[in-house]
PDB file of C-alpha atoms in Angstrom:
ATOM      1  CA  UNK A 226     162.898 -31.470 -56.395  1.00  0.00           C
ATOM      2  CA  UNK A 227     163.167 -32.455 -60.060  1.00  0.00           C
ATOM      3  CA  UNK A 228     164.453 -30.013 -62.684  1.00  0.00           C
ATOM      4  CA  UNK A 229     160.967 -30.021 -64.238  1.00  0.00           C
ATOM      5  CA  UNK A 230     159.305 -29.069 -60.943  1.00  0.00           C
ATOM      6  CA  UNK A 231     161.935 -26.394 -60.304  1.00  0.00           C
ATOM      7  CA  UNK A 232     161.241 -24.765 -63.678  1.00  0.00           C
ATOM      8  CA  UNK A 233     157.504 -24.921 -63.060  1.00  0.00           C
ATOM      9  CA  UNK A 234     157.985 -23.212 -59.687  1.00  0.00           C
ATOM     10  CA  UNK A 235     159.463 -20.099 -61.307  1.00  0.00           C
ATOM     11  CA  UNK A 236     156.307 -19.528 -63.334  1.00  0.00           C
ATOM     12  CA  UNK A 237     153.901 -20.075 -60.487  1.00  0.00           C
ATOM     13  CA  UNK A 238     155.917 -17.765 -58.227  1.00  0.00           C
ATOM     14  CA  UNK A 239     155.646 -14.951 -60.758  1.00  0.00           C
ATOM     15  CA  UNK A 240     151.920 -15.746 -60.896  1.00  0.00           C
ATOM     16  CA  UNK A 241     151.689 -15.557 -57.087  1.00  0.00           C
ATOM     17  CA  UNK A 242     153.531 -12.234 -57.031  1.00  0.00           C
ATOM     18  CA  UNK A 243     151.102 -10.837 -59.596  1.00  0.00           C
ATOM     19  CA  UNK A 244     148.082 -11.790 -57.483  1.00  0.00           C
ATOM     20  CA  UNK A 245     149.788 -10.353 -54.395  1.00  0.00           C
ATOM     21  CA  UNK A 246     150.418  -7.115 -56.290  1.00  0.00           C
ATOM     22  CA  UNK A 247     146.728  -6.919 -57.204  1.00  0.00           C
ATOM     23  CA  UNK A 248     145.815  -7.412 -53.565  1.00  0.00           C
ATOM     24  CA  UNK A 249     148.234  -4.725 -52.399  1.00  0.00           C
ATOM     25  CA  UNK A 250     146.835  -2.189 -54.878  1.00  0.00           C
ATOM     26  CA  UNK A 251     143.325  -2.929 -53.592  1.00  0.00           C
ATOM     27  CA  UNK A 252     144.483  -2.507 -49.988  1.00  0.00           C
ATOM     28  CA  UNK A 253     146.203   0.782 -50.798  1.00  0.00           C
ATOM     29  CA  UNK A 254     143.059   2.247 -52.396  1.00  0.00           C
ATOM     30  CA  UNK A 255     140.525   0.488 -50.180  1.00  0.00           C
ATOM     31  CA  UNK A 256     138.501  -0.710 -53.142  1.00  0.00           C
ATOM     32  CA  UNK A 257     137.946  -3.746 -55.332  1.00  0.00           C
ATOM     33  CA  UNK A 258     140.180  -4.393 -58.315  1.00  0.00           C
ATOM     34  CA  UNK A 259     138.664  -2.841 -61.494  1.00  0.00           C
ATOM     35  CA  UNK A 260     138.266  -6.378 -62.857  1.00  0.00           C
ATOM     36  CA  UNK A 261     135.968  -7.219 -59.928  1.00  0.00           C
ATOM     37  CA  UNK A 262     132.924  -5.006 -60.673  1.00  0.00           C
ATOM     38  CA  UNK A 263     131.064  -5.021 -57.358  1.00  0.00           C
ATOM     39  CA  UNK A 264     128.091  -2.594 -57.480  1.00  0.00           C
ATOM     40  CA  UNK A 265     128.768   0.723 -55.733  1.00  0.00           C
ATOM     41  CA  UNK A 266     125.716   0.393 -53.511  1.00  0.00           C
ATOM     42  CA  UNK A 267     126.497  -3.147 -52.333  1.00  0.00           C
ATOM     43  CA  UNK A 268     126.120  -3.473 -48.516  1.00  0.00           C
ATOM     44  CA  UNK A 269     129.408  -3.169 -46.567  1.00  0.00           C
ATOM     45  CA  UNK A 270     131.226  -2.778 -49.872  1.00  0.00           C
ATOM     46  CA  UNK A 271     134.361  -1.192 -48.405  1.00  0.00           C
ATOM     47  CA  UNK A 272     134.762  -3.890 -45.756  1.00  0.00           C
ATOM     48  CA  UNK A 273     134.317  -6.580 -48.399  1.00  0.00           C
ATOM     49  CA  UNK A 274     136.885  -4.854 -50.629  1.00  0.00           C
ATOM     50  CA  UNK A 275     139.460  -4.994 -47.854  1.00  0.00           C
ATOM     51  CA  UNK A 276     138.585  -8.631 -47.174  1.00  0.00           C
ATOM     52  CA  UNK A 277     138.970  -9.525 -50.861  1.00  0.00           C
ATOM     53  CA  UNK A 278     142.291  -7.671 -51.037  1.00  0.00           C
ATOM     54  CA  UNK A 279     143.578  -9.478 -47.938  1.00  0.00           C
ATOM     55  CA  UNK A 280     142.455 -12.795 -49.404  1.00  0.00           C
ATOM     56  CA  UNK A 281     144.340 -12.170 -52.664  1.00  0.00           C
ATOM     57  CA  UNK A 282     147.440 -11.161 -50.734  1.00  0.00           C
ATOM     58  CA  UNK A 283     147.370 -14.242 -48.495  1.00  0.00           C
ATOM     59  CA  UNK A 284     146.450 -16.698 -51.271  1.00  0.00           C
ATOM     60  CA  UNK A 285     149.091 -15.235 -53.588  1.00  0.00           C
ATOM     61  CA  UNK A 286     151.675 -15.550 -50.823  1.00  0.00           C
ATOM     62  CA  UNK A 287     150.617 -19.159 -50.243  1.00  0.00           C
ATOM     63  CA  UNK A 288     151.444 -19.946 -53.872  1.00  0.00           C
ATOM     64  CA  UNK A 289     155.041 -18.853 -53.227  1.00  0.00           C
ATOM     65  CA  UNK A 290     155.729 -21.822 -50.896  1.00  0.00           C
ATOM     66  CA  UNK A 291     155.554 -25.383 -52.137  1.00  0.00           C
ATOM     67  CA  UNK A 292     153.870 -26.692 -48.976  1.00  0.00           C
ATOM     68  CA  UNK A 293     150.976 -24.249 -49.332  1.00  0.00           C
ATOM     69  CA  UNK A 294     150.974 -23.740 -53.111  1.00  0.00           C
ATOM     70  CA  UNK A 295     148.147 -26.194 -53.774  1.00  0.00           C
ATOM     71  CA  UNK A 296     145.901 -24.584 -51.152  1.00  0.00           C
ATOM     72  CA  UNK A 297     146.626 -21.070 -52.384  1.00  0.00           C
ATOM     73  CA  UNK A 298     146.124 -22.020 -56.030  1.00  0.00           C
ATOM     74  CA  UNK A 299     142.870 -23.860 -55.273  1.00  0.00           C
ATOM     75  CA  UNK A 300     141.514 -20.881 -53.332  1.00  0.00           C
ATOM     76  CA  UNK A 301     142.398 -18.461 -56.141  1.00  0.00           C
ATOM     77  CA  UNK A 302     140.898 -20.744 -58.782  1.00  0.00           C
ATOM     78  CA  UNK A 303     137.581 -20.989 -56.946  1.00  0.00           C
ATOM     79  CA  UNK A 304     137.473 -17.288 -56.094  1.00  0.00           C
ATOM     80  CA  UNK A 305     138.297 -16.046 -59.592  1.00  0.00           C
ATOM     81  CA  UNK A 306     136.258 -18.635 -61.501  1.00  0.00           C
ATOM     82  CA  UNK A 307     133.078 -18.647 -59.438  1.00  0.00           C
ATOM     83  CA  UNK A 308     132.901 -15.228 -57.815  1.00  0.00           C
ATOM     84  CA  UNK A 309     134.878 -12.897 -60.083  1.00  0.00           C
ATOM     85  CA  UNK A 310     134.151 -14.405 -63.511  1.00  0.00           C
ATOM     86  CA  UNK A 311     130.699 -15.963 -63.151  1.00  0.00           C
ATOM     87  CA  UNK A 312     129.050 -13.840 -60.469  1.00  0.00           C
ATOM     88  CA  UNK A 313     130.605 -10.393 -60.992  1.00  0.00           C
ATOM     89  CA  UNK A 314     131.685 -10.298 -64.634  1.00  0.00           C
ATOM     90  CA  UNK A 315     128.806 -12.537 -65.676  1.00  0.00           C
ATOM     91  CA  UNK A 316     126.386  -9.882 -64.457  1.00  0.00           C
ATOM     92  CA  UNK A 317     128.225  -7.256 -66.512  1.00  0.00           C
ATOM     93  CA  UNK A 318     128.253  -9.461 -69.613  1.00  0.00           C
ATOM     94  CA  UNK A 319     124.511 -10.050 -69.368  1.00  0.00           C
ATOM     95  CA  UNK A 320     123.852  -6.330 -68.998  1.00  0.00           C
ATOM     96  CA  UNK A 321     126.229  -5.400 -71.841  1.00  0.00           C
ATOM     97  CA  UNK A 322     126.090  -8.503 -74.033  1.00  0.00           C
ATOM     98  CA  UNK A 323     126.643  -6.477 -77.220  1.00  0.00           C
ATOM     99  CA  UNK A 324     129.934  -4.997 -75.990  1.00  0.00           C
ATOM    100  CA  UNK A 325     133.084  -6.997 -76.691  1.00  0.00           C
ATOM    101  CA  UNK A 326     134.845  -5.361 -73.753  1.00  0.00           C
ATOM    102  CA  UNK A 327     132.601  -7.144 -71.254  1.00  0.00           C
ATOM    103  CA  UNK A 328     133.950 -10.488 -72.541  1.00  0.00           C
ATOM    104  CA  UNK A 329     137.612  -9.504 -72.857  1.00  0.00           C
ATOM    105  CA  UNK A 330     137.426  -7.991 -69.363  1.00  0.00           C
ATOM    106  CA  UNK A 331     136.064 -11.251 -67.965  1.00  0.00           C
ATOM    107  CA  UNK A 332     138.801 -13.100 -69.865  1.00  0.00           C
ATOM    108  CA  UNK A 333     141.490 -11.249 -67.887  1.00  0.00           C
ATOM    109  CA  UNK A 334     140.022 -12.668 -64.694  1.00  0.00           C
ATOM    110  CA  UNK A 335     139.464 -16.124 -66.181  1.00  0.00           C
ATOM    111  CA  UNK A 336     143.128 -16.221 -67.227  1.00  0.00           C
ATOM    112  CA  UNK A 337     144.091 -15.808 -63.562  1.00  0.00           C
ATOM    113  CA  UNK A 338     141.726 -18.640 -62.614  1.00  0.00           C
ATOM    114  CA  UNK A 339     143.234 -20.834 -65.362  1.00  0.00           C
ATOM    115  CA  UNK A 340     146.740 -20.191 -64.066  1.00  0.00           C
ATOM    116  CA  UNK A 341     145.629 -21.130 -60.555  1.00  0.00           C
ATOM    117  CA  UNK A 342     144.069 -24.365 -61.784  1.00  0.00           C
ATOM    118  CA  UNK A 343     147.294 -25.413 -63.505  1.00  0.00           C
ATOM    119  CA  UNK A 344     149.378 -24.571 -60.435  1.00  0.00           C
ATOM    120  CA  UNK A 345     146.988 -26.627 -58.306  1.00  0.00           C
ATOM    121  CA  UNK A 346     147.215 -29.593 -60.679  1.00  0.00           C
ATOM    122  CA  UNK A 347     151.024 -29.430 -60.599  1.00  0.00           C
ATOM    123  CA  UNK A 348     151.423 -29.033 -56.842  1.00  0.00           C
ATOM    124  CA  UNK A 349     148.572 -31.006 -55.261  1.00  0.00           C
ATOM    125  CA  UNK A 350     148.874 -34.634 -54.219  1.00  0.00           C
ATOM    126  CA  UNK A 351     146.206 -35.904 -56.577  1.00  0.00           C
ATOM    127  CA  UNK A 352     145.836 -38.703 -59.102  1.00  0.00           C
ATOM    128  CA  UNK A 353     148.080 -38.186 -62.146  1.00  0.00           C
ATOM    129  CA  UNK A 354     145.222 -38.654 -64.605  1.00  0.00           C
ATOM    130  CA  UNK A 355     143.096 -36.057 -62.784  1.00  0.00           C
ATOM    131  CA  UNK A 356     146.054 -33.666 -62.697  1.00  0.00           C
ATOM    132  CA  UNK A 357     146.478 -34.055 -66.453  1.00  0.00           C
ATOM    133  CA  UNK A 358     142.778 -33.336 -67.080  1.00  0.00           C
ATOM    134  CA  UNK A 359     142.807 -30.262 -64.837  1.00  0.00           C
ATOM    135  CA  UNK A 360     145.970 -29.018 -66.515  1.00  0.00           C
ATOM    136  CA  UNK A 361     144.442 -29.360 -69.967  1.00  0.00           C
ATOM    137  CA  UNK A 362     141.270 -27.620 -68.787  1.00  0.00           C
ATOM    138  CA  UNK A 363     143.395 -24.727 -67.553  1.00  0.00           C
ATOM    139  CA  UNK A 364     145.284 -24.594 -70.845  1.00  0.00           C
ATOM    140  CA  UNK A 365     142.052 -24.543 -72.868  1.00  0.00           C
ATOM    141  CA  UNK A 366     140.529 -21.817 -70.704  1.00  0.00           C
ATOM    142  CA  UNK A 367     143.687 -19.747 -71.036  1.00  0.00           C
ATOM    143  CA  UNK A 368     143.719 -20.274 -74.813  1.00  0.00           C
ATOM    144  CA  UNK A 369     140.166 -18.927 -75.097  1.00  0.00           C
ATOM    145  CA  UNK A 370     141.158 -15.909 -72.996  1.00  0.00           C
ATOM    146  CA  UNK A 371     144.094 -15.170 -75.276  1.00  0.00           C
ATOM    147  CA  UNK A 372     141.805 -15.246 -78.324  1.00  0.00           C
ATOM    148  CA  UNK A 373     139.554 -12.689 -76.632  1.00  0.00           C
ATOM    149  CA  UNK A 374     142.575 -10.502 -75.819  1.00  0.00           C
ATOM    150  CA  UNK A 375     143.493 -10.536 -79.496  1.00  0.00           C
ATOM    151  CA  UNK A 376     139.963  -9.668 -80.483  1.00  0.00           C
ATOM    152  CA  UNK A 377     140.007  -6.708 -78.097  1.00  0.00           C
ATOM    153  CA  UNK A 378     143.036  -5.307 -79.933  1.00  0.00           C
ATOM    154  CA  UNK A 379     141.032  -5.209 -83.157  1.00  0.00           C
ATOM    155  CA  UNK A 380     137.711  -4.127 -81.667  1.00  0.00           C
ATOM    156  CA  UNK A 381     139.369  -1.283 -79.787  1.00  0.00           C
ATOM    157  CA  UNK A 382     142.197  -0.382 -82.151  1.00  0.00           C
ATOM    158  CA  UNK A 383     141.621   3.301 -81.364  1.00  0.00           C
ATOM    159  CA  UNK A 384     142.569   2.567 -77.752  1.00  0.00           C
ATOM    160  CA  UNK A 385     145.356   0.092 -78.523  1.00  0.00           C
ATOM    161  CA  UNK A 386     147.363   2.242 -80.950  1.00  0.00           C
ATOM    162  CA  UNK A 387     148.097   5.103 -78.491  1.00  0.00           C
ATOM    163  CA  UNK A 388     149.549   2.625 -75.985  1.00  0.00           C
ATOM    164  CA  UNK A 389     152.426   1.772 -78.325  1.00  0.00           C
ATOM    165  CA  UNK A 390     155.496   4.002 -77.806  1.00  0.00           C
ATOM    166  CA  UNK A 391     155.765   6.554 -80.599  1.00  0.00           C
ATOM    167  CA  UNK A 392     159.500   5.903 -80.999  1.00  0.00           C
ATOM    168  CA  UNK A 393     159.078   2.178 -81.701  1.00  0.00           C
ATOM    169  CA  UNK A 394     159.608   1.419 -85.430  1.00  0.00           C
ATOM    170  CA  UNK A 395     157.933   0.844 -87.821  1.00  0.00           C
ATOM    171  CA  UNK A 396     154.999   2.580 -86.122  1.00  0.00           C
ATOM    172  CA  UNK A 397     152.244   2.412 -83.515  1.00  0.00           C
ATOM    173  CA  UNK A 398     149.567   0.957 -85.780  1.00  0.00           C
ATOM    174  CA  UNK A 399     151.877  -1.833 -86.965  1.00  0.00           C
ATOM    175  CA  UNK A 400     152.528  -3.046 -83.414  1.00  0.00           C
ATOM    176  CA  UNK A 401     148.883  -2.694 -82.419  1.00  0.00           C
ATOM    177  CA  UNK A 402     147.911  -5.071 -85.230  1.00  0.00           C
ATOM    178  CA  UNK A 403     150.944  -7.319 -84.719  1.00  0.00           C
ATOM    179  CA  UNK A 404     150.221  -7.905 -81.043  1.00  0.00           C
ATOM    180  CA  UNK A 405     146.579  -8.593 -81.885  1.00  0.00           C
ATOM    181  CA  UNK A 406     147.617 -11.185 -84.454  1.00  0.00           C
ATOM    182  CA  UNK A 407     150.129 -12.599 -81.969  1.00  0.00           C
ATOM    183  CA  UNK A 408     147.395 -13.122 -79.400  1.00  0.00           C
ATOM    184  CA  UNK A 409     145.120 -14.859 -81.882  1.00  0.00           C
ATOM    185  CA  UNK A 410     147.930 -17.108 -83.143  1.00  0.00           C
ATOM    186  CA  UNK A 411     148.968 -18.025 -79.597  1.00  0.00           C
ATOM    187  CA  UNK A 412     145.376 -18.774 -78.619  1.00  0.00           C
ATOM    188  CA  UNK A 413     144.882 -21.068 -81.596  1.00  0.00           C
ATOM    189  CA  UNK A 414     148.189 -22.831 -80.889  1.00  0.00           C
ATOM    190  CA  UNK A 415     147.347 -23.437 -77.230  1.00  0.00           C
ATOM    191  CA  UNK A 416     143.857 -24.691 -78.062  1.00  0.00           C
ATOM    192  CA  UNK A 417     144.995 -27.034 -80.834  1.00  0.00           C
ATOM    193  CA  UNK A 418     148.287 -28.131 -79.312  1.00  0.00           C
ATOM    194  CA  UNK A 419     150.180 -27.227 -82.496  1.00  0.00           C
ATOM    195  CA  UNK A 420     153.436 -25.505 -81.470  1.00  0.00           C
ATOM    196  CA  UNK A 421     151.621 -24.682 -78.246  1.00  0.00           C
ATOM    197  CA  UNK A 422     154.631 -24.411 -75.951  1.00  0.00           C
ATOM    198  CA  UNK A 423     156.638 -22.049 -78.154  1.00  0.00           C
ATOM    199  CA  UNK A 424     153.480 -19.955 -78.587  1.00  0.00           C
ATOM    200  CA  UNK A 425     153.019 -19.747 -74.810  1.00  0.00           C
ATOM    201  CA  UNK A 426     156.698 -18.838 -74.331  1.00  0.00           C
ATOM    202  CA  UNK A 427     156.450 -16.058 -76.909  1.00  0.00           C
ATOM    203  CA  UNK A 428     153.227 -14.879 -75.285  1.00  0.00           C
ATOM    204  CA  UNK A 429     154.990 -14.678 -71.916  1.00  0.00           C
ATOM    205  CA  UNK A 430     157.769 -12.635 -73.500  1.00  0.00           C
ATOM    206  CA  UNK A 431     155.221 -10.338 -75.150  1.00  0.00           C
ATOM    207  CA  UNK A 432     153.498  -9.667 -71.824  1.00  0.00           C
ATOM    208  CA  UNK A 433     156.872  -8.939 -70.250  1.00  0.00           C
ATOM    209  CA  UNK A 434     157.563  -6.441 -73.043  1.00  0.00           C
ATOM    210  CA  UNK A 435     154.244  -4.749 -72.248  1.00  0.00           C
ATOM    211  CA  UNK A 436     155.585  -4.017 -68.761  1.00  0.00           C
ATOM    212  CA  UNK A 437     158.811  -2.578 -70.146  1.00  0.00           C
ATOM    213  CA  UNK A 438     157.307  -0.596 -73.020  1.00  0.00           C
ATOM    214  CA  UNK A 439     153.770   0.303 -71.960  1.00  0.00           C
ATOM    215  CA  UNK A 440     152.656  -0.197 -68.372  1.00  0.00           C
ATOM    216  CA  UNK A 441     155.941   0.556 -66.646  1.00  0.00           C
ATOM    217  CA  UNK A 442     156.497   3.915 -68.404  1.00  0.00           C
ATOM    218  CA  UNK A 443     152.871   4.887 -67.762  1.00  0.00           C
ATOM    219  CA  UNK A 444     153.355   4.215 -64.063  1.00  0.00           C
ATOM    220  CA  UNK A 445     156.571   6.249 -63.990  1.00  0.00           C
ATOM    221  CA  UNK A 446     154.786   9.103 -65.726  1.00  0.00           C
ATOM    222  CA  UNK A 447     151.907   9.082 -63.230  1.00  0.00           C
ATOM    223  CA  UNK A 448     152.543   7.082 -60.077  1.00  0.00           C
ATOM    224  CA  UNK A 449     149.439   8.525 -58.404  1.00  0.00           C
ATOM    225  CA  UNK A 450     147.107   6.738 -60.821  1.00  0.00           C
ATOM    226  CA  UNK A 451     145.426   3.693 -59.346  1.00  0.00           C
ATOM    227  CA  UNK A 452     144.720   2.391 -62.844  1.00  0.00           C
ATOM    228  CA  UNK A 453     148.427   2.435 -63.712  1.00  0.00           C
ATOM    229  CA  UNK A 454     149.240   0.407 -60.600  1.00  0.00           C
ATOM    230  CA  UNK A 455     146.377  -2.007 -61.305  1.00  0.00           C
ATOM    231  CA  UNK A 456     147.421  -2.501 -64.930  1.00  0.00           C
ATOM    232  CA  UNK A 457     150.997  -3.282 -63.932  1.00  0.00           C
ATOM    233  CA  UNK A 458     149.832  -5.764 -61.288  1.00  0.00           C
ATOM    234  CA  UNK A 459     147.400  -7.427 -63.696  1.00  0.00           C
ATOM    235  CA  UNK A 460     150.061  -7.692 -66.379  1.00  0.00           C
ATOM    236  CA  UNK A 461     152.431  -9.332 -63.865  1.00  0.00           C
ATOM    237  CA  UNK A 462     149.734 -11.885 -63.025  1.00  0.00           C
ATOM    238  CA  UNK A 463     149.220 -12.565 -66.752  1.00  0.00           C
ATOM    239  CA  UNK A 464     152.974 -12.987 -67.253  1.00  0.00           C
ATOM    240  CA  UNK A 465     152.897 -15.587 -64.486  1.00  0.00           C
ATOM    241  CA  UNK A 466     149.817 -17.325 -65.886  1.00  0.00           C
ATOM    242  CA  UNK A 467     151.302 -17.497 -69.390  1.00  0.00           C
ATOM    243  CA  UNK A 468     154.580 -18.808 -67.930  1.00  0.00           C
ATOM    244  CA  UNK A 469     152.674 -21.467 -65.982  1.00  0.00           C
ATOM    245  CA  UNK A 470     150.883 -22.519 -69.177  1.00  0.00           C
ATOM    246  CA  UNK A 471     154.174 -22.686 -71.098  1.00  0.00           C
ATOM    247  CA  UNK A 472     155.786 -24.871 -68.436  1.00  0.00           C
ATOM    248  CA  UNK A 473     152.741 -27.129 -68.216  1.00  0.00           C
ATOM    249  CA  UNK A 474     152.958 -27.725 -71.954  1.00  0.00           C
ATOM    250  CA  UNK A 475     156.522 -28.995 -71.543  1.00  0.00           C
ATOM    251  CA  UNK A 476     155.259 -31.991 -69.612  1.00  0.00           C
ATOM    252  CA  UNK A 477     154.003 -34.993 -71.600  1.00  0.00           C
ATOM    253  CA  UNK A 478     150.267 -35.554 -71.315  1.00  0.00           C
ATOM    254  CA  UNK A 479     149.322 -38.702 -69.426  1.00  0.00           C
TER     255      UNK A 479
END
């Protein structure tokens, strides 16, 4: 295995662990992930929730092994892009088209699909030119998602500020705005290709800091909260997706 492929594998394994973590949280609570808004009255909803959770667990585990990585990544890409983003979150966006949160929420799921697409392009035995096009498509989709994440910081500043630790200088509001600006700058960089890799690396580090400073402490403070477990799992998946994007940008485009 080349040094380039070895480095890429680290990112996609973090990505796979994040998806597995999401699946395990769903199994533990017997319900769909909050980012998969299946109507409460949907027929056999609980059985489908368990099936979806098992699928995420198996597909995420498949990404961890090189021989099955392409299959796992392809399955996750199709599931998240078509079912979660278009079918489930698309319905929410149409019903709440004036609410920014419906778009940023869908972006969280699209970012997972984008990461899966890039992993598939890197691990599948496909034509090099097709792999390059799929990789760029994944990068562009992820860049759009990051812009929406940044927008959410500004649209919902009243919710973002309290998440910042009170002890962190120079203050909560500063970091709420700074992380919003960081998202927007990273999204623009990834979309334009200008300093894209360093932007994706810094984005990965920022998501990792969210685990250490925000989501992790919240989970320690209340380990009975499903939302705290879900947020930590989602953030791990986003760390992996951002890492995958950063590594894909290290490879020359064909």
